[in-house]
mmCIF file of C-alpha atoms in Angstrom:
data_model
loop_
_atom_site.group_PDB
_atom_site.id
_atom_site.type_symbol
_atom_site.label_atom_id
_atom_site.label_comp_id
_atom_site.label_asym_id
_atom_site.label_seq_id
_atom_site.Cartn_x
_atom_site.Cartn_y
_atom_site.Cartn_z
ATOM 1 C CA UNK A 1 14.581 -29.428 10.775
ATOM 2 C CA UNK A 2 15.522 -25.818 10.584
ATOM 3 C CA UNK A 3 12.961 -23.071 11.763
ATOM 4 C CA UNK A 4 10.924 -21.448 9.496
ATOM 5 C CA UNK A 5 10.588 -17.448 8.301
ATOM 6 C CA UNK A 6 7.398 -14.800 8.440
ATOM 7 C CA UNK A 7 7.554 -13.319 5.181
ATOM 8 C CA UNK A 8 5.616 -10.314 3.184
ATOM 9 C CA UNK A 9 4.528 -10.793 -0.453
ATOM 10 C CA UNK A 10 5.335 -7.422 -2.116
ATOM 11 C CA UNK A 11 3.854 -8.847 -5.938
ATOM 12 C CA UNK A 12 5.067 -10.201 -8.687
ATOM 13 C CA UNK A 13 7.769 -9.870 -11.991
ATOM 14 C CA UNK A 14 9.843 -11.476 -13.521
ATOM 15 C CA UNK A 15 14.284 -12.222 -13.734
ATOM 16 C CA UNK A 16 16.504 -12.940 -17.398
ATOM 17 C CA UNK A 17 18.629 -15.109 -16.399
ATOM 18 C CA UNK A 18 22.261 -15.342 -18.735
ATOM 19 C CA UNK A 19 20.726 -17.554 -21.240
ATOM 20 C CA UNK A 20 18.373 -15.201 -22.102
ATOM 21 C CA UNK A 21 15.350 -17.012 -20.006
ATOM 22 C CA UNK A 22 12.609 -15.133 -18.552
ATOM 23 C CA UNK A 23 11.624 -16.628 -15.448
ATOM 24 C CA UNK A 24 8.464 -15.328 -13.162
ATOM 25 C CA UNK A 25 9.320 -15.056 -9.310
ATOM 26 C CA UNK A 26 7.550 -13.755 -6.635
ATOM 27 C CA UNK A 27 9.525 -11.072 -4.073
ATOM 28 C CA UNK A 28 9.035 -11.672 -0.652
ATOM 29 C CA UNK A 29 10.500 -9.661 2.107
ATOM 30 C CA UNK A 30 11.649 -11.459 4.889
ATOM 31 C CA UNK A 31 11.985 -10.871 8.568
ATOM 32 C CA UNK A 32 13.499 -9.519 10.522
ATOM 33 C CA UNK A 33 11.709 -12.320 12.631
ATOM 34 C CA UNK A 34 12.513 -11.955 16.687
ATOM 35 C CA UNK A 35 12.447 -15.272 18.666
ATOM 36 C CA UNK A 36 10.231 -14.453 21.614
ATOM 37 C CA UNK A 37 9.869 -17.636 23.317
ATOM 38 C CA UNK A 38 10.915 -21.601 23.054
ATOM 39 C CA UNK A 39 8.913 -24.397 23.429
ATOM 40 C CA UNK A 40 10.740 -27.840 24.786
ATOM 41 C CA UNK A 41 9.515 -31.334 24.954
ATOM 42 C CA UNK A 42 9.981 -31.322 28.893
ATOM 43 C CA UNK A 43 7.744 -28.092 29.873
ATOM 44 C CA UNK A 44 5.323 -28.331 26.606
ATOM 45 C CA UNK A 45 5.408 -31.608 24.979
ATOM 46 C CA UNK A 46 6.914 -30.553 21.917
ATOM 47 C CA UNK A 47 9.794 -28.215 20.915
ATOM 48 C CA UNK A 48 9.062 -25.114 18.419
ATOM 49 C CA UNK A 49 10.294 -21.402 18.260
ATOM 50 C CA UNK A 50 8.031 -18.286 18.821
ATOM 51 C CA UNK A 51 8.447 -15.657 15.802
ATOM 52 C CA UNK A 52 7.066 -11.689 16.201
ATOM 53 C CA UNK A 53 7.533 -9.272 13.298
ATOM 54 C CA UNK A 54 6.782 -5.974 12.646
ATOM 55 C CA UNK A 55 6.885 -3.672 15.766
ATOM 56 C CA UNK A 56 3.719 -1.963 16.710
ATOM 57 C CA UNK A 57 2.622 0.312 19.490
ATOM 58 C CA UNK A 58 0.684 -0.649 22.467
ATOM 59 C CA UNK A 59 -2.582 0.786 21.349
ATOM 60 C CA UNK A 60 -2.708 -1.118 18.052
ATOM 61 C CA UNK A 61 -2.320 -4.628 20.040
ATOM 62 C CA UNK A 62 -5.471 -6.614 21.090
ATOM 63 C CA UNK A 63 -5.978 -6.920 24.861
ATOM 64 C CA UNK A 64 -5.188 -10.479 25.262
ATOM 65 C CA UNK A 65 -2.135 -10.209 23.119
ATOM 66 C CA UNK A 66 -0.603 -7.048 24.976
ATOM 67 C CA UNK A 67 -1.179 -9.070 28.235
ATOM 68 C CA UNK A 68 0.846 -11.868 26.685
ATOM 69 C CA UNK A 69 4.065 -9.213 25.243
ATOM 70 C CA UNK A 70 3.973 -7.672 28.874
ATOM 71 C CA UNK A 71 4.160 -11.496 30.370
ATOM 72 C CA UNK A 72 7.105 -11.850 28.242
ATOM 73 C CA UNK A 73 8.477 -8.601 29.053
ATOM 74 C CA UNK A 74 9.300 -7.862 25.586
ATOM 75 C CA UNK A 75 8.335 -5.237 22.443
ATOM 76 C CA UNK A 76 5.083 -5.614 20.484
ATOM 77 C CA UNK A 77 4.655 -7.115 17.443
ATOM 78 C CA UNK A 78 1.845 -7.394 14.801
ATOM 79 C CA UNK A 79 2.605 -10.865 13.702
ATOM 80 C CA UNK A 80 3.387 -13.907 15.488
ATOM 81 C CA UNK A 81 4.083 -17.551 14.199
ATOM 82 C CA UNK A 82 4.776 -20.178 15.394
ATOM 83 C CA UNK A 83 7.721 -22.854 13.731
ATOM 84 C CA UNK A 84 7.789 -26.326 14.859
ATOM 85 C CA UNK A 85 11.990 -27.630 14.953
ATOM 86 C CA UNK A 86 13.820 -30.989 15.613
ATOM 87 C CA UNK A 87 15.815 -29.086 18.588
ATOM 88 C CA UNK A 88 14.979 -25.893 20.485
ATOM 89 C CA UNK A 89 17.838 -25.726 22.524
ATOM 90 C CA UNK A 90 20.011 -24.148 19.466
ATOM 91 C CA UNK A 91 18.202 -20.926 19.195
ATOM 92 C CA UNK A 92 17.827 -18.149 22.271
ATOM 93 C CA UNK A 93 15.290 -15.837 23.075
ATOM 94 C CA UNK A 94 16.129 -12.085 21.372
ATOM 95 C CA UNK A 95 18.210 -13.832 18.337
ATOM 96 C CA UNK A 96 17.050 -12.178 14.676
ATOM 97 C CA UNK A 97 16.807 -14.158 11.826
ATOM 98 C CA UNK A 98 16.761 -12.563 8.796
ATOM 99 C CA UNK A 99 16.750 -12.861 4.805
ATOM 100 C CA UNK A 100 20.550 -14.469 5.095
ATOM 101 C CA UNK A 101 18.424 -17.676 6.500
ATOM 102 C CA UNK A 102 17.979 -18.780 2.745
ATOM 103 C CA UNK A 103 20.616 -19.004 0.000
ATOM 104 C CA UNK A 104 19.986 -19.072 -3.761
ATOM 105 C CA UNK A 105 18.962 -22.707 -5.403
ATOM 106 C CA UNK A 106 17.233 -24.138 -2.289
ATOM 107 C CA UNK A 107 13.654 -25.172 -2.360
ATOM 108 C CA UNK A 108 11.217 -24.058 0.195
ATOM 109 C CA UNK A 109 7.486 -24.311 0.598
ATOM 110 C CA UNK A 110 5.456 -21.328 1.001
ATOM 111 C CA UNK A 111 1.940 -21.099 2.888
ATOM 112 C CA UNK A 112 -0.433 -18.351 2.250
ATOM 113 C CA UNK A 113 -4.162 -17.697 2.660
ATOM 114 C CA UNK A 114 -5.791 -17.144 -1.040
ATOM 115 C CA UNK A 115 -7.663 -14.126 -2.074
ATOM 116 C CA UNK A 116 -11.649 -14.564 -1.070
ATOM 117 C CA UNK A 117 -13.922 -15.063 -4.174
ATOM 118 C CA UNK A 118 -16.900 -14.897 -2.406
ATOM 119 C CA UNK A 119 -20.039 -17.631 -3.511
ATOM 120 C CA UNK A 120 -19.105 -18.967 -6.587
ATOM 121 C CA UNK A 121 -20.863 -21.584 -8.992
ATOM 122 C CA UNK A 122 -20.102 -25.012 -9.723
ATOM 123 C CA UNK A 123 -18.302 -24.167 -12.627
ATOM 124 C CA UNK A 124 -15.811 -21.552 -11.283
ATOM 125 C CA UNK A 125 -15.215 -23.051 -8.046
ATOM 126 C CA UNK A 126 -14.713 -26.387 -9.544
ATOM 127 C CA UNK A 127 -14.057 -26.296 -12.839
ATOM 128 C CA UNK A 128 -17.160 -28.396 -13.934
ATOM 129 C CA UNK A 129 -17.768 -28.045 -17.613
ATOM 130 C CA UNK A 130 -21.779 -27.628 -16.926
ATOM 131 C CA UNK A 131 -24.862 -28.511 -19.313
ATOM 132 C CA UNK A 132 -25.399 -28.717 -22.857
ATOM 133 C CA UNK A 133 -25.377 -25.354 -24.167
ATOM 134 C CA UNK A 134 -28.290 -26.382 -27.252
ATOM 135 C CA UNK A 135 -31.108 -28.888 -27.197
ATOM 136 C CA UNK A 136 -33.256 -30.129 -24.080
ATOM 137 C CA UNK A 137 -31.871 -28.226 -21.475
ATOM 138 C CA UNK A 138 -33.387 -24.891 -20.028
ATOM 139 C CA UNK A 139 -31.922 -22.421 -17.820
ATOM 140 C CA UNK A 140 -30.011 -24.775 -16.372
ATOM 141 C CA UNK A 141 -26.817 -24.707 -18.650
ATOM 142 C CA UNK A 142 -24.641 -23.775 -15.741
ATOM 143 C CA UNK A 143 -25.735 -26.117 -12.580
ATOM 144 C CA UNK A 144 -23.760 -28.551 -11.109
ATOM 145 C CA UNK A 145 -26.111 -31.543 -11.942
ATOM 146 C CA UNK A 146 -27.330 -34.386 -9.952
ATOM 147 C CA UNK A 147 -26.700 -34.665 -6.445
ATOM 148 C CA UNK A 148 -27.559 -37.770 -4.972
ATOM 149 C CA UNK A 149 -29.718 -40.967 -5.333
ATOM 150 C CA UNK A 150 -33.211 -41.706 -4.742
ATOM 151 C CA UNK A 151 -34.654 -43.667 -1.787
ATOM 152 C CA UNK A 152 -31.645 -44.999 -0.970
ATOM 153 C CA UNK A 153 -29.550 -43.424 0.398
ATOM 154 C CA UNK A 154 -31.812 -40.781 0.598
ATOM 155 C CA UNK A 155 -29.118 -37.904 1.330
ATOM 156 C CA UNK A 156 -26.359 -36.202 -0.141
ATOM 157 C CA UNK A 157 -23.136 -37.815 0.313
ATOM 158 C CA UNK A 158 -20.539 -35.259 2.584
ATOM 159 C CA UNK A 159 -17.370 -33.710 0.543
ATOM 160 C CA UNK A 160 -20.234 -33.319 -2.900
ATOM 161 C CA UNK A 161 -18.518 -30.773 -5.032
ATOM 162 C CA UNK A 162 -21.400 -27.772 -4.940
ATOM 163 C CA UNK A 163 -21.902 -24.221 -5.109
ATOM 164 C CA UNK A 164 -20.093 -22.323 -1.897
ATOM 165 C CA UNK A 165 -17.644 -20.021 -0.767
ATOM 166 C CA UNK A 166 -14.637 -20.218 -2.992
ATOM 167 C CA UNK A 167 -10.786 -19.058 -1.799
ATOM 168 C CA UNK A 168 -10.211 -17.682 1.181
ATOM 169 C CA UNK A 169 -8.110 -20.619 2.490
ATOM 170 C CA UNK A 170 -5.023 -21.732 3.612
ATOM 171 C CA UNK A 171 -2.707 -23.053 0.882
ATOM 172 C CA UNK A 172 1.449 -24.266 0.567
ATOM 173 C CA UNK A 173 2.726 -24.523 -1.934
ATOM 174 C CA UNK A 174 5.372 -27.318 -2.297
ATOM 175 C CA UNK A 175 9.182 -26.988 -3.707
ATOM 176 C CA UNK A 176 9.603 -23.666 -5.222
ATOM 177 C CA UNK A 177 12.673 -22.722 -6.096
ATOM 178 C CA UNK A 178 14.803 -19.364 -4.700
ATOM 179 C CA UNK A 179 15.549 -17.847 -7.925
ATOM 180 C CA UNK A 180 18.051 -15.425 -6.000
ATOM 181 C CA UNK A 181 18.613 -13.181 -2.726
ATOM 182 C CA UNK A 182 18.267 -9.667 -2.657
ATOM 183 C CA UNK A 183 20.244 -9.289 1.179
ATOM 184 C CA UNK A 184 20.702 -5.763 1.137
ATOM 185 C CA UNK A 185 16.802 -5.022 0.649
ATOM 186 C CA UNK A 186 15.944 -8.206 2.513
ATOM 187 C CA UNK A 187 13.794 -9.800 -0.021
ATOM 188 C CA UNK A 188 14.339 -13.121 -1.392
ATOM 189 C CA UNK A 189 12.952 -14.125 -5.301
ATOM 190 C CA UNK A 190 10.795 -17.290 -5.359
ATOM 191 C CA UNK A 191 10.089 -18.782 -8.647
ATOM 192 C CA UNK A 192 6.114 -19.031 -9.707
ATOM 193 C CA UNK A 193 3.648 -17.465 -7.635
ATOM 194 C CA UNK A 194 2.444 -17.906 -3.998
ATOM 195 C CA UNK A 195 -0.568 -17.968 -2.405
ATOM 196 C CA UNK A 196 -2.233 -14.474 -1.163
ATOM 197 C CA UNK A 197 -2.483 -11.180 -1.924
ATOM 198 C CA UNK A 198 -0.069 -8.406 -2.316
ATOM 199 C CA UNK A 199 1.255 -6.840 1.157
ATOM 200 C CA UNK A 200 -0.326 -10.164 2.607
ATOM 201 C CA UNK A 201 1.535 -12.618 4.950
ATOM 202 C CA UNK A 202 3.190 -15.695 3.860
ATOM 203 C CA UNK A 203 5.098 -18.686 6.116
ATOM 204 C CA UNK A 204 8.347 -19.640 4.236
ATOM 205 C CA UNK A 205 10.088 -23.047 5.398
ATOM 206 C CA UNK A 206 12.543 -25.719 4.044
ATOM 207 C CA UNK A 207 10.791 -27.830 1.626
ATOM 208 C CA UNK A 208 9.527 -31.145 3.481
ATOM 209 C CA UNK A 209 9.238 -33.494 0.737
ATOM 210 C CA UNK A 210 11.789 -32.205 -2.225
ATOM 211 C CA UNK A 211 11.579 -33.886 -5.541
#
């Protein structure tokens, strides 16, 4: 299992391919990601790599994080992330991985938080198709409904789809496909859209379960 990449989502547009096919993508730029520490299945019970991008100066780090760059004795960085990987051992602390970690074809899975909507209805945050719209019902066209029993069992089950605070939530996206590699600008082209907003963090990996 190959490590995965900390990657920027600059927006979206869309590539013509030769046949004349317009295809949407979403640019990411990628890296350059700096290995900072290892993890091993001896010292920590499981082996992973330590990512930091982005370099940033001391007074824009939190306290407990600039303790924690010092410990290491290295730069600071805005962004860290940690990659889980089948072996450690392969990778050293200082190496830079950049946008030449992917090549065009492969699929990957990207993970994203999703832009906040705030408190939303029934019917936005759940797609619910609400109340008749004409006879017998009365201000009530848009509410969710029932939402439970009567004496028994006397509650509301857990996991009812409600009203409540919609996006704002980690999401991956499974198997998308890299459309093509940009390595001079360091962006990669993923087709279909990712999760976030635009200049927001993303987590790009090898796809886990392709299809």
């Amino acid at each position: 299992m190959r490590v995965g990449m900390i990657a920027k989502k600059l927006g979206m547009t869309q590539l013509f391919e030769d046949n004349g096919r317009k295809v949407p993508v979403t640019v990411l730029k990628v890296g350059p990601c700096v290995v900072l520490s290892l993890k091993s299945k001896e010292k920590d019970g499981y082996t992973a790599v330590q990512f930091g991008v982005g370099e940033s100066a001391e007074r824009g780090i939190k306290k407990p994080q600039l303790g924690y760059f010092k410990k290491l004795g290295s730069k600071f960085y805005g962004t860290l992330k940690e990659f889980r990987v089948g072996d450690s051992s392969i990778y050293n602390v200082g190496d830079v991985f950049d946008v030449t970690h992917f090549e065009e074809g492969q699929l990957v899975d990207v993970s994203g938080v999703t832009n906040g909507k705030g408190f939303a209805g029934s019917m936005k945050r759940h797609g619910f198709g609400g109340l008749r719209a004409s006879h017998g019902v009365s201000i009530t066209h848009r509410c969710h409904g029932s939402t439970g029993n009567r004496t028994l069992p006397g509650r509301v089950f857990k996991g009812k789809r409600m009203a409540g605070h919609m996006g704002n939530s980690k999401v991956t996206i499974l198997n998308l496909r890299v459309h093509s590699v940009d390595k001079e600008k360091g962006v990669i082209f993923v087709c279909g859209a990712v999760p976030g907003s635009r200049s927001g963090t993303v987590y790009v990996r090898d796809a886990v379960k392709k299809c």
